[in-house]
XYZ file of C-alpha atoms in Angstrom:
576
model
C 3.252 2.897 -2.661
C 6.471 3.348 -0.383
C 5.808 3.255 3.400
C 8.698 5.320 4.144
C 10.316 8.840 3.436
C 13.352 9.427 6.015
C 11.858 9.135 9.281
C 8.395 10.364 7.503
C 5.377 7.205 7.784
C 4.130 7.040 4.460
C -0.185 7.005 5.572
C -2.281 7.327 1.817
C -1.620 9.300 -1.493
C -3.173 12.802 -1.497
C -2.474 13.625 -5.054
C -0.129 13.908 -8.116
C 1.001 16.986 -10.508
C 3.551 17.753 -13.100
C 6.471 18.194 -10.456
C 5.084 14.829 -8.371
C 3.348 12.922 -5.827
C 1.770 14.085 -2.666
C 1.655 12.016 0.389
C 0.137 12.445 3.878
C 2.450 11.030 6.310
C 3.576 10.756 10.533
C 6.241 12.442 11.257
C 7.421 10.113 14.263
C 9.498 12.604 16.319
C 7.038 15.585 16.687
C 4.101 13.630 16.242
C 1.881 15.539 13.934
C 0.551 14.658 10.537
C 2.391 16.330 7.144
C 2.325 16.485 3.988
C 5.020 15.004 1.923
C 5.714 16.910 -1.938
C 7.386 14.269 -3.412
C 10.003 14.419 -6.889
C 11.513 11.751 -8.659
C 15.025 12.093 -9.642
C 15.695 9.350 -10.941
C 16.389 10.054 -15.116
C 18.862 12.746 -14.356
C 22.241 13.017 -15.081
C 24.486 13.740 -12.726
C 24.929 17.261 -14.023
C 21.460 17.875 -13.697
C 21.027 16.258 -10.659
C 23.806 18.411 -8.522
C 22.069 21.458 -10.166
C 18.692 20.325 -9.454
C 19.989 19.516 -5.327
C 21.227 23.337 -5.442
C 18.355 24.852 -6.432
C 16.033 22.789 -4.680
C 17.377 23.636 -1.136
C 17.856 27.470 -2.054
C 13.641 27.925 -2.812
C 13.171 25.641 -0.224
C 14.863 27.098 2.365
C 13.682 30.954 0.677
C 10.036 29.153 0.946
C 10.524 28.387 4.272
C 11.099 31.085 6.155
C 8.174 32.525 4.936
C 5.951 33.074 7.924
C 2.530 34.013 6.694
C -1.135 32.968 7.753
C -2.344 32.782 4.083
C 1.580 30.785 3.497
C 1.980 27.268 3.993
C 4.199 26.035 6.607
C 6.965 24.555 5.150
C 8.809 21.969 7.831
C 11.852 20.291 6.013
C 13.165 18.981 3.212
C 15.613 16.479 2.352
C 16.337 13.085 -0.287
C 15.345 9.825 -0.155
C 17.402 7.485 -2.141
C 16.685 9.311 -5.979
C 13.543 11.084 -4.338
C 14.225 14.703 -3.225
C 10.923 15.630 -0.845
C 9.100 18.708 1.092
C 7.471 18.519 4.762
C 5.234 20.722 4.852
C 1.717 22.013 7.165
C -0.972 19.255 6.318
C -4.246 21.408 4.972
C -7.970 20.245 5.552
C -9.601 21.963 2.233
C -10.087 21.952 -1.523
C -7.741 23.347 -4.196
C -9.453 26.337 -5.498
C -9.321 24.517 -8.874
C -11.775 22.190 -7.879
C -14.380 24.698 -6.716
C -13.793 26.326 -9.920
C -14.721 23.280 -11.208
C -17.677 22.596 -9.723
C -21.373 23.954 -10.340
C -21.723 26.349 -7.929
C -20.340 30.111 -8.615
C -18.490 31.691 -5.504
C -19.878 35.581 -4.451
C -18.189 38.069 -5.274
C -17.679 39.245 -1.693
C -15.830 36.005 -1.140
C -13.883 35.909 -4.443
C -12.403 39.675 -3.358
C -11.435 37.790 0.715
C -9.836 35.302 -1.435
C -7.824 37.187 -3.450
C -6.809 39.507 -0.889
C -5.598 37.316 1.470
C -3.792 36.109 -1.614
C -2.437 39.553 -2.386
C -1.202 39.833 1.177
C 0.748 36.859 1.200
C 2.092 37.845 -1.850
C 3.279 41.250 -0.838
C 5.077 39.451 2.444
C 6.537 37.320 -0.207
C 7.735 39.749 -2.600
C 8.801 42.299 0.405
C 11.358 38.891 1.236
C 13.154 38.556 -1.792
C 11.066 35.668 -3.076
C 8.875 35.319 -6.476
C 6.262 32.352 -6.351
C 6.377 31.956 -10.457
C 3.521 29.962 -10.770
C 0.073 31.137 -9.384
C -2.555 29.476 -10.522
C -5.608 27.945 -8.806
C -4.026 24.578 -8.010
C -1.529 26.500 -6.230
C -4.186 28.037 -4.145
C -6.060 25.837 -0.875
C -8.904 27.332 0.048
C -9.310 25.964 4.183
C -12.532 26.009 5.732
C -14.073 29.815 6.689
C -12.521 30.893 2.730
C -9.070 30.869 4.755
C -6.583 30.718 1.617
C -2.931 29.641 1.917
C -0.524 29.387 -1.079
C 1.770 26.564 -1.635
C 4.572 25.741 -3.835
C 6.351 29.090 -1.999
C 9.193 29.294 -3.906
C 9.044 25.709 -5.419
C 7.283 25.658 -8.911
C 10.126 27.343 -11.260
C 12.257 24.061 -9.940
C 10.088 22.670 -13.197
C 13.294 23.477 -15.210
C 15.753 21.070 -14.666
C 14.147 17.815 -14.100
C 14.070 16.841 -17.750
C 9.990 17.753 -18.580
C 9.142 17.632 -22.601
C 8.456 20.941 -23.587
C 4.575 20.366 -23.542
C 5.250 18.827 -19.972
C 6.662 22.069 -18.831
C 3.732 23.917 -20.139
C -0.037 21.778 -19.423
C 0.017 23.084 -16.151
C 0.571 26.760 -15.735
C 0.171 28.336 -19.648
C -2.671 29.530 -19.079
C -1.612 31.910 -15.954
C 1.466 32.912 -17.171
C 2.617 36.558 -17.857
C 3.536 37.806 -21.021
C 7.165 37.639 -19.564
C 7.391 34.499 -18.573
C 6.221 33.556 -22.201
C 8.594 35.300 -23.978
C 11.477 33.862 -21.406
C 12.427 37.213 -20.047
C 13.330 38.011 -16.393
C 10.556 37.980 -14.338
C 9.649 39.805 -10.857
C 6.690 40.296 -8.552
C 5.119 42.308 -11.183
C 4.893 38.620 -13.145
C 3.222 37.225 -9.694
C 0.628 39.944 -9.928
C -0.413 38.853 -13.815
C -0.740 35.999 -13.194
C -3.512 36.611 -9.763
C -5.179 39.065 -12.268
C -6.147 35.926 -14.627
C -6.902 33.881 -11.320
C -9.442 36.672 -10.019
C -10.562 37.114 -13.827
C -11.494 33.222 -13.800
C -12.888 33.779 -9.837
C -15.306 36.605 -11.341
C -16.369 35.699 -14.068
C -15.889 31.661 -14.296
C -14.493 31.979 -17.916
C -10.730 32.235 -18.431
C -9.114 35.470 -19.576
C -7.048 33.597 -22.295
C -8.194 30.476 -23.644
C -7.399 28.524 -26.795
C -7.148 25.413 -28.596
C -3.357 25.273 -28.771
C -0.385 26.445 -26.882
C 0.633 29.102 -29.371
C -2.255 30.284 -29.878
C -2.984 30.954 -25.728
C 0.757 32.128 -26.026
C -0.401 34.813 -28.605
C -3.344 35.997 -26.878
C -1.552 36.251 -23.011
C 1.657 38.539 -25.369
C -0.725 40.250 -27.776
C -4.559 40.687 -27.148
C -6.521 41.953 -23.822
C -9.612 39.662 -22.442
C -12.803 41.673 -22.696
C -13.710 43.535 -19.546
C -15.137 41.528 -16.622
C -18.338 43.417 -16.574
C -18.768 42.361 -20.028
C -19.292 38.440 -18.839
C -21.000 39.031 -15.152
C -23.111 42.085 -15.419
C -22.980 42.205 -11.509
C -19.736 42.849 -11.765
C -18.670 47.757 -11.741
C -15.941 49.722 -13.572
C -14.111 49.260 -10.299
C -13.904 46.119 -10.791
C -12.723 46.275 -14.503
C -10.167 49.086 -13.452
C -8.481 46.578 -10.438
C -8.116 43.475 -12.692
C -7.522 44.619 -16.102
C -4.526 46.982 -14.311
C -3.488 43.285 -13.605
C -3.145 41.755 -16.930
C -1.339 44.777 -18.610
C 0.658 43.363 -20.975
C 3.370 45.680 -20.180
C 5.192 45.019 -16.378
C 5.377 49.002 -15.887
C 2.268 49.431 -16.389
C 0.746 46.997 -13.809
C 0.704 47.364 -9.997
C 3.776 47.778 -9.064
C 3.108 45.852 -5.891
C 0.921 43.716 -4.487
C 0.477 45.558 -1.666
C -1.218 48.359 -3.792
C -3.442 45.607 -5.425
C -4.366 44.518 -1.982
C -5.202 48.318 -1.363
C -7.223 48.174 -4.200
C -9.394 44.717 -3.547
C -10.090 46.267 0.144
C -12.052 49.353 -1.357
C -13.385 46.620 -3.873
C -14.733 44.976 -0.990
C -15.942 47.912 1.367
C -17.929 49.980 -1.778
C -19.409 46.386 -2.021
C -20.386 46.217 1.463
C -22.093 49.920 0.845
C -23.758 49.227 -2.171
C -25.260 46.430 -0.095
C -26.671 48.117 2.475
C -27.763 50.893 0.191
C -25.150 53.187 1.058
C -24.515 56.014 -1.683
C -20.918 56.191 -3.130
C -18.732 59.145 -1.664
C -17.745 61.313 -4.485
C -13.930 60.937 -3.629
C -13.721 57.186 -3.387
C -14.947 57.023 -6.836
C -13.070 55.395 -9.756
C -12.207 58.731 -11.672
C -10.792 60.247 -8.081
C -8.856 57.203 -7.258
C -7.260 57.476 -10.935
C -6.673 61.346 -10.187
C -4.987 60.520 -7.006
C -2.455 58.438 -8.946
C -1.111 62.166 -10.419
C 0.064 63.442 -6.926
C 0.843 60.070 -5.779
C 4.855 59.169 -6.191
C 5.325 55.741 -7.896
C 1.418 55.130 -8.129
C 2.601 55.953 -12.388
C 5.437 54.445 -14.047
C 8.022 56.865 -13.823
C 9.060 55.671 -17.533
C 5.558 56.439 -18.836
C 5.470 60.355 -17.192
C 9.144 60.878 -18.478
C 8.484 59.674 -21.697
C 4.624 61.350 -21.795
C 6.201 64.403 -20.332
C 8.745 64.801 -23.096
C 6.124 64.936 -25.414
C 3.368 66.849 -23.847
C 6.491 69.482 -24.881
C 6.747 68.827 -27.741
C 3.295 68.843 -28.311
C 3.458 72.313 -26.260
C 6.550 73.527 -28.504
C 4.370 72.795 -32.096
C 1.794 75.057 -30.527
C 3.374 77.603 -29.344
C 5.379 78.103 -33.090
C 1.792 78.348 -34.546
C 0.822 81.297 -31.989
C 2.032 84.833 -32.100
C 2.729 87.309 -29.808
C 4.242 88.020 -26.522
C 0.890 87.202 -24.037
C 0.208 83.754 -26.340
C 4.191 82.969 -25.413
C 3.930 83.629 -21.676
C 0.719 81.817 -21.897
C 2.767 78.537 -23.371
C 5.253 78.791 -20.809
C 2.991 78.682 -17.731
C 1.438 74.947 -19.859
C 4.746 74.012 -19.584
C 5.288 73.932 -16.319
C 3.183 70.971 -15.813
C 4.566 67.967 -17.672
C 7.609 69.544 -16.273
C 6.553 69.537 -12.776
C 4.927 65.973 -13.077
C 8.393 64.200 -14.502
C 9.804 65.690 -11.423
C 7.679 64.337 -8.787
C 7.441 61.213 -10.226
C 11.066 59.922 -11.680
C 13.290 59.174 -9.086
C 16.485 59.872 -10.739
C 17.771 63.683 -10.594
C 19.771 63.122 -14.661
C 16.195 62.622 -15.698
C 14.729 65.870 -14.057
C 17.361 67.952 -15.232
C 17.101 66.612 -18.767
C 13.589 67.395 -18.306
C 14.300 71.217 -17.411
C 16.967 71.436 -20.351
C 14.390 70.407 -23.138
C 11.902 72.606 -21.960
C 14.308 75.337 -21.284
C 15.620 74.567 -24.909
C 12.253 74.452 -26.602
C 11.568 77.696 -24.774
C 14.043 79.880 -25.927
C 13.832 78.334 -29.809
C 9.844 79.636 -29.552
C 12.272 82.882 -28.633
C 14.492 83.222 -31.385
C 11.702 81.819 -34.098
C 9.438 84.278 -32.762
C 9.115 87.834 -34.083
C 9.670 89.634 -30.638
C 11.410 92.469 -30.083
C 14.768 91.810 -28.835
C 13.773 93.411 -24.904
C 10.829 91.305 -25.289
C 13.097 88.118 -25.754
C 15.472 88.631 -23.201
C 13.022 89.942 -20.997
C 10.824 86.170 -21.269
C 14.430 83.980 -21.411
C 14.989 85.710 -17.755
C 11.470 84.400 -16.527
C 11.998 81.518 -17.841
C 14.441 80.122 -16.659
C 14.015 80.884 -12.607
C 9.970 80.090 -13.156
C 11.229 76.089 -14.668
C 14.114 75.505 -12.460
C 11.617 76.639 -9.007
C 8.650 74.976 -10.221
C 10.760 71.367 -10.025
C 12.557 72.322 -6.906
C 8.787 72.885 -5.299
C 8.125 69.391 -7.536
C 11.046 67.427 -5.761
C 10.461 68.709 -2.299
C 7.452 67.616 -2.411
C 8.434 64.528 -3.623
C 10.471 64.051 -0.713
C 8.508 65.216 2.037
C 5.476 62.609 0.506
C 8.167 59.760 0.642
C 9.259 60.417 4.411
C 5.698 61.140 5.743
C 4.606 57.708 4.202
C 7.339 56.248 5.318
C 7.270 57.347 8.860
C 3.522 57.301 8.967
C 3.366 52.877 7.474
C 1.834 50.875 10.163
C 1.915 46.626 10.571
C -1.133 45.484 8.952
C -1.614 43.394 11.231
C -0.879 44.405 14.706
C -1.131 48.589 13.542
C 2.761 48.772 15.127
C 5.079 50.535 13.059
C 7.013 48.729 10.666
C 10.643 48.008 10.197
C 10.876 50.662 7.350
C 9.152 53.859 9.624
C 11.347 51.965 13.027
C 14.575 52.679 10.555
C 13.905 56.338 10.114
C 12.537 57.162 13.885
C 16.313 55.525 14.604
C 18.181 57.172 12.122
C 16.940 60.446 13.165
C 17.516 59.479 17.400
C 20.776 58.483 16.576
C 21.542 61.741 14.966
C 20.650 63.451 17.829
C 22.498 61.379 20.424
C 25.572 62.450 18.193
C 24.774 66.093 18.102
C 23.784 66.015 22.009
C 25.015 63.100 23.421
C 23.328 61.037 26.471
C 21.502 57.894 26.077
C 19.595 56.117 24.363
C 18.023 52.147 24.632
C 17.022 49.602 22.289
C 14.807 46.809 23.491
C 14.463 43.536 21.448
C 11.368 41.576 22.047
C 10.560 37.934 20.525
C 8.620 35.165 20.509
C 10.428 32.030 21.683
C 7.287 29.363 20.884
C 5.786 31.278 18.067
C 6.867 28.573 15.091
C 5.573 25.598 17.420
C 2.312 27.525 18.354
C 1.744 28.120 14.564
C 2.504 24.125 13.812
C 0.209 22.982 16.705
C -2.617 25.588 16.924
C -2.337 26.956 13.454
C -2.178 30.626 12.429
C -4.953 31.981 14.027
C -3.431 31.395 17.174
C -0.372 32.738 15.962
C -1.875 36.155 14.743
C -3.789 36.263 18.345
C -0.659 36.129 19.831
C 0.792 38.865 18.018
C -2.229 41.371 18.440
C -2.118 40.518 22.240
C 1.889 41.246 22.363
C 1.466 44.250 20.642
C -1.661 45.267 22.958
C 0.954 44.299 25.763
C 3.566 46.505 24.565
C 1.462 49.176 23.124
C -0.209 49.753 26.631
C 3.168 49.511 28.711
C 5.166 52.169 26.201
C 5.775 55.239 27.753
C 5.553 58.607 26.110
C 8.913 59.124 24.614
C 9.155 55.502 23.489
C 9.024 53.841 20.200
C 7.253 50.350 19.612
C 7.325 48.769 16.337
C 7.118 45.160 14.485
C 10.324 44.388 12.800
C 9.574 40.682 11.922
C 7.321 38.025 11.779
C 7.538 37.636 15.738
C 9.868 39.925 16.512
C 9.265 43.201 18.174
C 11.302 46.817 19.373
C 10.796 49.231 21.803
C 13.498 52.943 21.325
C 13.414 54.757 24.436
C 15.203 58.007 23.766
C 17.237 59.466 26.835
C 17.368 56.296 28.432
C 20.322 54.762 30.547
C 21.429 51.050 31.365
C 19.715 51.262 34.431
C 16.349 52.517 33.560
C 16.256 50.536 30.512
C 17.154 47.210 32.622
C 14.075 48.220 35.097
C 11.691 48.754 32.733
C 12.704 45.424 30.803
C 12.354 43.321 34.051
C 8.571 45.571 34.815
C 7.602 44.961 30.899
C 9.104 41.388 31.371
C 6.426 40.495 34.224
C 3.847 42.658 32.837
C 3.681 40.192 29.193
C 3.990 36.870 31.168
C 1.179 38.105 33.461
C -1.306 39.015 30.650
C -0.314 36.252 28.325
C -1.114 33.696 30.672
C -4.967 35.482 31.791
C -5.188 35.029 28.148
C -4.371 31.145 28.058
C -1.626 32.201 24.870
C 1.021 29.376 25.585
C 3.584 31.392 23.985
C 6.982 32.876 25.788
C 8.850 36.062 25.168
C 12.799 37.056 25.648
C 13.797 40.864 26.050
C 17.026 41.261 25.766
C 18.346 45.470 25.434
C 21.018 47.792 24.944
C 22.395 50.941 25.172
C 23.931 53.520 23.807
C 26.152 56.662 25.118
C 27.755 57.298 22.086
C 26.369 57.104 17.691
C 27.030 53.589 16.870
C 28.735 53.585 13.557
C 25.217 52.122 11.728
C 21.115 51.023 12.643
C 22.669 47.559 12.000
C 24.778 47.525 15.366
C 22.218 48.864 17.651
C 19.743 45.719 16.232
C 22.517 43.232 16.554
C 23.635 44.391 20.452
C 19.945 44.224 21.259
C 19.164 41.289 19.251
C 22.568 39.207 20.701
C 21.241 40.226 24.309
C 18.100 38.405 23.756
C 19.573 35.670 22.306
C 21.518 35.529 25.809
C 18.320 35.537 27.364
C 16.838 32.973 25.325
C 19.894 30.505 25.972
C 19.451 31.066 29.586
C 16.126 30.313 29.948
C 16.890 27.026 28.083
C 19.984 26.257 30.756
C 17.027 27.430 33.424
C 14.261 24.348 31.814
C 17.546 21.970 31.571
C 18.662 22.389 35.120
C 14.851 22.498 36.834
C 14.216 18.823 34.483
C 17.486 17.177 35.955
C 16.691 18.451 39.779
C 13.211 16.918 38.881
C 14.609 13.706 37.425
């Protein structure tokens, strides 16, 4: 066993995997223990090594920016001779794979708790533009109190440049690969959702969703065969969990959950229903599986737009055939009303205006064709034509307005899950409205940028629970201190913003100084060892973009942080 990697002192071997060896090591600079994942580059040619190094740093840096309670923290990366390594937080726990290999089964409640944590981590990573590509039990660590952390974020796909054989490449992960991975297609966040579905299936049933004697047979199953419903293997599971798991395992990515956030929401509903059942409470009718399926019809994006468009056009074709088989003006009017439903569905779910125009054209063409074929008087044909055109356009208009209003309300009402504050998306919508108002009516608008200075150090020293406590405490202080006209939001991992309409620079400065004192006092009283910096900017004219507002306040916050460091250095010098 090697004794050092860079500045790290190797203490013991923690395990080996397809990508290399993991060591327990000591960092004398920070005086902490870490886990070091090593990857041997000795067998690579110069060209492959350069390719690997470029991707290695790119992926490790992307993963290193992820700051989430359920994602392992990456501290450092580097090379020592022919070994590339990643230093990450040292975790006391077991791989989920070891738990699944044991004799004791997990309770359904524990399974859902773990799956919700993994889905939450995936949702955060996907929003940050990082896809894992290798979700499997051995990449999920279970710590005390069933707290889950995902490892190897953004690193798993580095296996290809290492020159592994095809057999070596698939041994670790084929059981959990998505169909698009098997077929060598481009993968996105929905591939992670499929893999999580396979893991969830195994946790609930204690059997693998796909199992075969040969790799070829296994890959065929993953691409072409659907597994039995989980309830067929575990009678304690209900149809709601069946629906969630099987939706994750859809072969077509467009039929799966389109985001891990949606999956997390449904898993939380399943857990709530499980708890209600344990307490002997009856299930409300509106929260049943059938109602939740119906809700997809009136939620933009809940059904893949392609499925709606194709299904809508097929429905119009069937209505056209049925219309031809009927005679009489009244039947034609009734069939016209039926056309309106698929037309409205397409207009409501599709985000592309060209697609909606095509649907209107197809609908009108089919109806006009019926009028030409039907044996109706000329005046009846003309009057029906004048009825069809405005009614189709009116229904489409209403559906588009409903879609825009739904999306706007969803965007404005979205909140951060941990702190309960508005998230960056909804905050930017409000900021955009206020900037437009400033441009029309003038006046002043102020913007404050609040940052936890030593948040990362707190996480590393005391764990993510301490970091979450700090974030919740700060968000509570900001909410309590906000004035009626203020809008408070969490815009990043440890970054908060306060929008202050109709507030000039003097008022903004006075408020921020008062707020800074309140935060320092309250965090000290709560024994939360973090410091904050507040930067602010005031605008009397509408800036060119929202980015300019953020940049001005953020730069002011960085100047405050630099002053804090200078003051600390001066104090240390005078003390010496």
